[in-house]
Amino acid sequence: MATQSARLTTFPAFMRVDARKVAIFGNGAEAAAKARLVANTSANISIYADAPEAELIDSLARLGLEPVPAAYAASQMDGATLVFAATGDAALDRKIVADARSRHIPVNAVDQPDYCDFLTPALVNRAPVVIAIGTEGAGPVLAQMIRARIDQMLSPSLGTLARLAQDYRAAVDRLLPRGVARRVFWRRFFEADVATHVDNGDISEARRIATRMLRGREPAPGHIWLVGAGPGAEDLLTLRAQRAMMEADAIVYDALVPETVVALGRRDAERISVGKRKGCHSKSQNQINELLVRLGREGKRVVRLKSGDPLIFGRAGEEMAALRDAGVSFEIVPGITSALAAAADFQLPLTLRGVASSLVFTTGHDLTGAALPDWARLAVSGATLCVYMGRTVAASVAARLIDAGLPADMTVAIVENASRRDRRLFHGTLADLPALEHRTELAGPVMVVIGDAVAGANFEHSTSIAAGQQSSAPASQTQAA
């Protein structure tokens, strides 16, 4: 048996207020809040306040408005399209409601739902695009929480894109037949190259492409985003990365990117795993380059999802070069690199005044060759080292750094799966680091932070790296205990 959907007690609608009077009555915070809300529109706002409080005065000054210093009189609402009663005096608000209704003017009494002809929503404003969230008064705080989430998802340039679409609407109606042709045009307009150039602030190029599309001369453009997926926690993905994933036709991702992050993409997007992890190289770098070029030339919009930041040990340089040579447009969306996530897990300052003023990102494999890298001198002089490494090179890394002059008792912080719920935290000294090779249960990416600044970390939830394997429970379990 089908379940009937609950019915609304209010009908959502948008009312025209351009150049029309909206009257607000009140002296305090509620009147200020309504003034700020209505100021999202082009209405003529009249605020009647016989004893305006500091918050109202400040809010109106920021909006370029001045209150009318007069006690309430019913005639003040004459000619108004909407009325707000926000005096804080329940009896006076009800009188304002009665006077407005006698004049057939819709009225809203703050915090008195039974005396509201309309309810004010939480707004996401990308004029002329607006999203209104209402709960019929059941949960205004919930509406604000939803508003904040939607606001994060939508590009700040969405309103500019919508206004550009208005400029093309008449031409589209004249030149393209109803149905599929128009839908295809508008889908490409809002999701493809036009939107990308608007987002980048290049309106003239967006217009050129839209005009060529309208004339049938512009093939479907491909575009590649090289996106940093961050260290693994899905809520550390940037807002720009989330927007790109919602626009992408295909998501090409590495093995280190968790499924929870990949799942944030558009539901109907093609998902292509390319491995790129020790022991499971499903595609070579050249094959990945060729795949991105092919998808771009097919007119696909593609997110190339890389663990951490694409420009830090992500081989983005090779992919950018291939896309550049093929004439496929691309852009970089930075991500949070694992070193920063590891430092956050340990509450560890990577730079510390008077202790460490330099920061080095390197891979453990750089310390396994015959020649010591030039940056090793920085480590001796106090830089903090963030070493992206596997377990198998721990002994050689420790030996080379000690040979370079670092003290064997220098503190190190070690994180497996930085930022994730299943992360493991360890601490110890440089001399203890070879013990990492015997931690066969550590299958995830390992980050080691070395330097004088590490002594300032919080080791409350970490385990000594020299301790037995049985004591290395995930950090989430340790904290819960």
GROMACS .gro file of C-alpha atoms in nm, residues 27-302:
model
  276
   27ASN     CA    1   1.293   4.851   1.763
   28GLY     CA    2   1.517   4.554   1.828
   29ALA     CA    3   1.691   4.242   1.698
   30GLU     CA    4   1.383   4.085   1.536
   31ALA     CA    5   1.312   4.396   1.331
   32ALA     CA    6   1.680   4.407   1.233
   33ALA     CA    7   1.667   4.042   1.120
   34LYS     CA    8   1.361   4.107   0.904
   35ALA     CA    9   1.525   4.415   0.753
   36ARG     CA   10   1.834   4.211   0.662
   37LEU     CA   11   1.613   3.941   0.507
   38VAL     CA   12   1.405   4.182   0.297
   39ALA     CA   13   1.724   4.365   0.194
   40ASN     CA   14   1.800   4.066  -0.029
   41THR     CA   15   1.531   4.209  -0.258
   42SER     CA   16   1.479   4.540  -0.441
   43ALA     CA   17   1.179   4.635  -0.223
   44ASN     CA   18   1.139   4.980  -0.070
   45ILE     CA   19   1.186   4.904   0.299
   46SER     CA   20   1.022   5.124   0.562
   47ILE     CA   21   1.121   5.057   0.925
   48TYR     CA   22   0.906   5.223   1.190
   49ALA     CA   23   1.089   5.244   1.523
   50ASP     CA   24   1.008   5.496   1.795
   51ALA     CA   25   1.300   5.379   2.018
   52PRO     CA   26   1.551   5.195   1.795
   53GLU     CA   27   1.803   4.978   1.979
   54ALA     CA   28   2.173   4.954   1.899
   55GLU     CA   29   2.148   4.634   1.689
   56LEU     CA   30   1.873   4.781   1.472
   57ILE     CA   31   2.063   5.107   1.423
   58ASP     CA   32   2.381   4.918   1.330
   59SER     CA   33   2.203   4.679   1.089
   60LEU     CA   34   2.018   4.960   0.914
   61ALA     CA   35   2.338   5.164   0.879
   62ARG     CA   36   2.505   4.869   0.708
   63LEU     CA   37   2.208   4.840   0.473
   64GLY     CA   38   2.202   5.212   0.399
   65LEU     CA   39   1.860   5.252   0.564
   66GLU     CA   40   1.722   5.483   0.830
   67PRO     CA   41   1.430   5.413   1.064
   68VAL     CA   42   1.121   5.631   1.074
   69PRO     CA   43   1.121   5.761   1.434
   70ALA     CA   44   0.750   5.740   1.508
   71ALA     CA   45   0.516   5.546   1.733
   72TYR     CA   46   0.293   5.294   1.560
   73ALA     CA   47  -0.002   5.421   1.358
   74ALA     CA   48  -0.213   5.203   1.129
   75SER     CA   49  -0.178   5.455   0.846
   76GLN     CA   50   0.197   5.381   0.828
   77MET     CA   51   0.125   5.057   0.645
   78ASP     CA   52  -0.088   5.217   0.375
   79GLY     CA   53   0.037   5.115   0.031
   80ALA     CA   54   0.250   4.829   0.165
   81THR     CA   55   0.279   4.495  -0.014
   82LEU     CA   56   0.395   4.310   0.300
   83VAL     CA   57   0.398   4.392   0.671
   84PHE     CA   58   0.619   4.255   0.948
   85ALA     CA   59   0.516   4.298   1.314
   86ALA     CA   60   0.838   4.263   1.514
   87THR     CA   61   0.789   4.490   1.815
   88GLY     CA   62   0.841   4.222   2.080
   89ASP     CA   63   0.510   4.328   2.236
   90ALA     CA   64   0.266   4.043   2.163
   91ALA     CA   65  -0.043   4.260   2.205
   92LEU     CA   66   0.090   4.536   1.980
   93ASP     CA   67   0.198   4.281   1.718
   94ARG     CA   68  -0.154   4.135   1.715
   95LYS     CA   69  -0.300   4.484   1.667
   96ILE     CA   70  -0.065   4.542   1.374
   97VAL     CA   71  -0.183   4.209   1.229
   98ALA     CA   72  -0.548   4.307   1.264
   99ASP     CA   73  -0.488   4.645   1.101
  100ALA     CA   74  -0.296   4.486   0.811
  101ARG     CA   75  -0.563   4.224   0.750
  102SER     CA   76  -0.833   4.490   0.746
  103ARG     CA   77  -0.638   4.645   0.460
  104HIS     CA   78  -0.592   4.305   0.289
  105ILE     CA   79  -0.213   4.321   0.332
  106PRO     CA   80  -0.030   3.994   0.407
  107VAL     CA   81   0.133   4.017   0.750
  108ASN     CA   82   0.386   3.825   0.956
  109ALA     CA   83   0.400   3.850   1.337
  110VAL     CA   84   0.738   3.732   1.466
  111ASP     CA   85   0.716   3.421   1.688
  112GLN     CA   86   0.335   3.413   1.665
  113PRO     CA   87   0.256   3.153   1.395
  114ASP     CA   88  -0.121   3.188   1.441
  115TYR     CA   89  -0.089   3.552   1.339
  116CYS     CA   90   0.115   3.495   1.024
  117ASP     CA   91  -0.036   3.503   0.677
  118PHE     CA   92   0.303   3.401   0.538
  119LEU     CA   93   0.623   3.254   0.680
  120THR     CA   94   0.974   3.378   0.604
  121PRO     CA   95   1.214   3.111   0.472
  122ALA     CA   96   1.586   3.075   0.510
  123LEU     CA   97   1.734   3.201   0.182
  124VAL     CA   98   2.022   3.096  -0.039
  125ASN     CA   99   2.064   3.401  -0.259
  126ARG     CA  100   2.228   3.379  -0.600
  127ALA     CA  101   2.004   3.639  -0.760
  128PRO     CA  102   1.817   3.587  -0.982
  129VAL     CA  103   1.841   3.230  -0.851
  130VAL     CA  104   1.704   3.191  -0.500
  131ILE     CA  105   1.640   2.885  -0.286
  132ALA     CA  106   1.396   2.922   0.001
  133ILE     CA  107   1.392   2.668   0.285
  134GLY     CA  108   1.093   2.652   0.515
  135THR     CA  109   0.979   2.423   0.795
  136GLU     CA  110   0.634   2.578   0.850
  137GLY     CA  111   0.768   2.716   1.175
  138ALA     CA  112   0.857   2.372   1.314
  139GLY     CA  113   1.233   2.421   1.309
  140PRO     CA  114   1.382   2.757   1.206
  141VAL     CA  115   1.727   2.643   1.324
  142LEU     CA  116   1.697   2.333   1.103
  143ALA     CA  117   1.613   2.557   0.807
  144GLN     CA  118   1.927   2.762   0.872
  145MET     CA  119   2.138   2.444   0.889
  146ILE     CA  120   1.999   2.327   0.555
  147ARG     CA  121   2.056   2.672   0.408
  148ALA     CA  122   2.423   2.662   0.513
  149ARG     CA  123   2.476   2.323   0.346
  150ILE     CA  124   2.310   2.427   0.020
  151ASP     CA  125   2.499   2.757   0.020
  152GLN     CA  126   2.827   2.565   0.033
  153MET     CA  127   2.729   2.345  -0.262
  154LEU     CA  128   2.641   2.622  -0.505
  155SER     CA  129   2.901   2.822  -0.693
  156PRO     CA  130   2.912   3.193  -0.600
  157SER     CA  131   2.891   3.267  -0.976
  158LEU     CA  132   2.558   3.088  -1.022
  159GLY     CA  133   2.364   3.415  -1.032
  160THR     CA  134   2.596   3.555  -1.300
  161LEU     CA  135   2.544   3.239  -1.505
  162ALA     CA  136   2.166   3.269  -1.470
  163ARG     CA  137   2.173   3.634  -1.581
  164LEU     CA  138   2.380   3.535  -1.884
  165ALA     CA  139   2.119   3.270  -1.964
  166GLN     CA  140   1.851   3.541  -1.958
  167ASP     CA  141   2.043   3.724  -2.231
  168TYR     CA  142   2.026   3.414  -2.454
  169ARG     CA  143   1.672   3.302  -2.380
  170ALA     CA  144   1.497   3.493  -2.661
  171ALA     CA  145   1.755   3.378  -2.918
  172VAL     CA  146   1.725   3.016  -2.806
  173ASP     CA  147   1.345   3.032  -2.831
  174ARG     CA  148   1.376   3.177  -3.183
  175LEU     CA  149   1.650   2.954  -3.325
  176LEU     CA  150   1.607   2.615  -3.158
  177PRO     CA  151   1.295   2.397  -3.178
  178ARG     CA  152   1.120   2.297  -2.859
  179GLY     CA  153   1.216   1.966  -2.703
  180VAL     CA  154   1.546   1.784  -2.717
  181ALA     CA  155   1.746   2.052  -2.900
  182ARG     CA  156   1.667   2.318  -2.640
  183ARG     CA  157   1.724   2.084  -2.348
  184VAL     CA  158   2.066   1.980  -2.484
  185PHE     CA  159   2.165   2.344  -2.535
  186TRP     CA  160   2.067   2.449  -2.184
  187ARG     CA  161   2.227   2.144  -2.024
  188ARG     CA  162   2.556   2.224  -2.199
  189PHE     CA  163   2.516   2.592  -2.109
  190PHE     CA  164   2.473   2.529  -1.737
  191GLU     CA  165   2.704   2.230  -1.694
  192ALA     CA  166   2.980   2.261  -1.951
  193ASP     CA  167   3.227   2.519  -2.079
  194VAL     CA  168   3.003   2.826  -2.046
  195ALA     CA  169   2.960   2.762  -1.674
  196THR     CA  170   3.332   2.697  -1.631
  197HIS     CA  171   3.432   3.029  -1.788
  198VAL     CA  172   3.171   3.218  -1.585
  199ASP     CA  173   3.306   3.050  -1.270
  200ASN     CA  174   3.655   3.170  -1.367
  201GLY     CA  175   3.530   3.526  -1.429
  202ASP     CA  176   3.584   3.518  -1.807
  203ILE     CA  177   3.238   3.637  -1.919
  204SER     CA  178   3.346   3.739  -2.270
  205GLU     CA  179   3.478   3.388  -2.343
  206ALA     CA  180   3.160   3.239  -2.194
  207ARG     CA  181   2.952   3.453  -2.432
  208ARG     CA  182   3.164   3.353  -2.731
  209ILE     CA  183   3.119   2.983  -2.658
  210ALA     CA  184   2.746   3.021  -2.591
  211THR     CA  185   2.700   3.201  -2.924
  212ARG     CA  186   2.893   2.931  -3.112
  213MET     CA  187   2.684   2.663  -2.940
  214LEU     CA  188   2.368   2.840  -3.046
  215ARG     CA  189   2.487   2.851  -3.407
  216GLY     CA  190   2.582   2.482  -3.397
  217ARG     CA  191   2.953   2.553  -3.446
  218GLU     CA  192   3.083   2.459  -3.105
  219PRO     CA  193   3.143   2.090  -3.040
  220ALA     CA  194   3.071   1.965  -2.689
  221PRO     CA  195   3.380   2.079  -2.496
  222GLY     CA  196   3.562   1.841  -2.264
  223HIS     CA  197   3.716   1.961  -1.942
  224ILE     CA  198   3.931   1.792  -1.678
  225TRP     CA  199   3.952   1.883  -1.311
  226LEU     CA  200   4.263   1.752  -1.134
  227VAL     CA  201   4.112   1.732  -0.789
  228GLY     CA  202   4.281   1.676  -0.454
  229ALA     CA  203   4.066   1.429  -0.259
  230GLY     CA  204   4.245   1.511   0.063
  231PRO     CA  205   4.381   1.253   0.306
  232GLY     CA  206   4.067   1.039   0.309
  233ALA     CA  207   3.806   1.193   0.539
  234GLU     CA  208   3.518   1.292   0.311
  235ASP     CA  209   3.439   1.608   0.509
  236LEU     CA  210   3.788   1.743   0.434
  237LEU     CA  211   3.706   1.764   0.063
  238THR     CA  212   3.690   2.128  -0.046
  239LEU     CA  213   3.365   2.289  -0.159
  240ARG     CA  214   3.514   2.348  -0.504
  241ALA     CA  215   3.602   1.979  -0.529
  242GLN     CA  216   3.247   1.879  -0.433
  243ARG     CA  217   3.099   2.110  -0.698
  244ALA     CA  218   3.330   1.966  -0.965
  245MET     CA  219   3.231   1.612  -0.869
  246MET     CA  220   2.861   1.699  -0.899
  247GLU     CA  221   2.922   1.831  -1.252
  248ALA     CA  222   3.147   1.551  -1.377
  249ASP     CA  223   3.037   1.293  -1.636
  250ALA     CA  224   3.323   1.065  -1.527
  251ILE     CA  225   3.537   1.025  -1.214
  252VAL     CA  226   3.884   0.876  -1.257
  253TYR     CA  227   4.026   0.785  -0.917
  254ASP     CA  228   4.329   0.627  -0.751
  255ALA     CA  229   4.321   0.329  -0.517
  256LEU     CA  230   4.409   0.547  -0.217
  257VAL     CA  231   4.088   0.749  -0.257
  258PRO     CA  232   3.820   0.596  -0.028
  259GLU     CA  233   3.486   0.489  -0.173
  260THR     CA  234   3.311   0.734   0.061
  261VAL     CA  235   3.481   1.020  -0.127
  262VAL     CA  236   3.413   0.875  -0.473
  263ALA     CA  237   3.048   0.835  -0.373
  264LEU     CA  238   3.014   1.213  -0.337
  265GLY     CA  239   3.012   1.240  -0.717
  266ARG     CA  240   2.705   1.261  -0.935
  267ARG     CA  241   2.511   0.936  -0.911
  268ASP     CA  242   2.506   0.874  -1.286
  269ALA     CA  243   2.874   0.963  -1.341
  270GLU     CA  244   3.097   0.691  -1.485
  271ARG     CA  245   3.349   0.571  -1.226
  272ILE     CA  246   3.690   0.454  -1.348
  273SER     CA  247   3.946   0.310  -1.105
  274VAL     CA  248   4.305   0.343  -1.223
  275GLY     CA  249   4.477   0.180  -0.926
  276LYS     CA  250   4.797   0.378  -0.868
  277ARG     CA  251   4.887   0.201  -0.547
  278LYS     CA  252   5.169  -0.033  -0.459
  279GLY     CA  253   5.071  -0.384  -0.558
  280CYS     CA  254   4.767  -0.284  -0.765
  281HIS     CA  255   4.886  -0.068  -1.056
  282SER     CA  256   4.588  -0.133  -1.280
  283LYS     CA  257   4.702   0.137  -1.526
  284SER     CA  258   5.038   0.291  -1.602
  285GLN     CA  259   5.080   0.669  -1.590
  286ASN     CA  260   5.091   0.682  -1.971
  287GLN     CA  261   4.764   0.489  -1.987
  288ILE     CA  262   4.604   0.732  -1.742
  289ASN     CA  263   4.725   1.027  -1.949
  290GLU     CA  264   4.578   0.870  -2.264
  291LEU     CA  265   4.248   0.799  -2.085
  292LEU     CA  266   4.211   1.162  -1.970
  293VAL     CA  267   4.289   1.294  -2.318
  294ARG     CA  268   4.040   1.054  -2.479
  295LEU     CA  269   3.761   1.145  -2.235
  296GLY     CA  270   3.830   1.515  -2.283
  297ARG     CA  271   3.821   1.484  -2.662
  298GLU     CA  272   3.489   1.299  -2.634
  299GLY     CA  273   3.343   1.611  -2.471
  300LYS     CA  274   3.333   1.458  -2.124
  301ARG     CA  275   3.370   1.663  -1.808
  302VAL     CA  276   3.603   1.459  -1.592
   0.00000   0.00000   0.00000
